[in-house]
């Protein structure tokens, strides 16, 4: 669809991504009040945190999850969903 044909064009209040992929340039980690902390000993490598993270801030490695704190905005979904408490919450700055 050409840009001038977009049905939402000109409607106020609807955000438009002008530069797809630009989110990676923003340090979303600076928005965080709390951060997830990972405990490898408790992790069963179930991949739930990796699957549920809405920001794709968890990379999957052969050793398990790896949190990218530049992308993580601290929603704590990974902490909430982890079945073994391998992810826990810590206040920023502590
Ligand atoms: S706190 Fe939220 S954004 Fe950060 S790694 Fe967990 S699920 Fe992803
Ligand atoms: S959800 Fe918890 S147990 Fe599962 S991979 Fe993530 S940290 Fe490990």
mmCIF file of C-alpha atoms in Angstrom, residues 25-61:
data_model
loop_
_atom_site.group_PDB
_atom_site.id
_atom_site.type_symbol
_atom_site.label_atom_id
_atom_site.label_comp_id
_atom_site.label_asym_id
_atom_site.label_seq_id
_atom_site.Cartn_x
_atom_site.Cartn_y
_atom_site.Cartn_z
ATOM 1 C CA UNK A 25 18.316 2.854 18.862
ATOM 2 C CA UNK A 26 16.474 3.843 22.057
ATOM 3 C CA UNK A 27 17.867 2.856 25.451
ATOM 4 C CA UNK A 28 14.596 1.531 26.874
ATOM 5 C CA UNK A 29 16.508 0.337 29.912
ATOM 6 C CA UNK A 30 16.529 3.925 31.153
ATOM 7 C CA UNK A 31 12.731 3.679 31.721
ATOM 8 C CA UNK A 32 13.097 0.859 34.271
ATOM 9 C CA UNK A 33 12.269 1.143 37.966
ATOM 10 C CA UNK A 34 12.963 -2.532 38.636
ATOM 11 C CA UNK A 35 15.130 -5.060 36.820
ATOM 12 C CA UNK A 36 14.959 -8.842 36.392
ATOM 13 C CA UNK A 37 17.782 -10.789 37.981
ATOM 14 C CA UNK A 38 18.587 -14.255 36.685
ATOM 15 C CA UNK A 39 19.729 -17.232 38.771
ATOM 16 C CA UNK A 40 21.261 -19.903 36.530
ATOM 17 C CA UNK A 41 21.149 -22.526 39.326
ATOM 18 C CA UNK A 42 17.350 -22.429 39.466
ATOM 19 C CA UNK A 43 16.770 -22.296 35.709
ATOM 20 C CA UNK A 44 15.354 -25.369 33.934
ATOM 21 C CA UNK A 45 15.763 -23.743 30.463
ATOM 22 C CA UNK A 46 12.031 -23.985 29.796
ATOM 23 C CA UNK A 47 12.180 -20.858 27.564
ATOM 24 C CA UNK A 48 9.004 -19.342 29.041
ATOM 25 C CA UNK A 49 10.740 -16.042 29.838
ATOM 26 C CA UNK A 50 12.202 -15.912 26.327
ATOM 27 C CA UNK A 51 8.776 -16.585 24.795
ATOM 28 C CA UNK A 52 6.809 -14.142 26.940
ATOM 29 C CA UNK A 53 9.116 -11.114 26.963
ATOM 30 C CA UNK A 54 7.162 -8.477 25.015
ATOM 31 C CA UNK A 55 10.307 -6.552 24.097
ATOM 32 C CA UNK A 56 12.437 -9.420 22.823
ATOM 33 C CA UNK A 57 14.897 -8.350 25.513
ATOM 34 C CA UNK A 58 15.815 -11.947 26.326
ATOM 35 C CA UNK A 59 18.218 -13.686 23.987
ATOM 36 C CA UNK A 60 18.369 -17.448 24.010
ATOM 37 C CA UNK A 61 21.819 -18.999 24.349
#
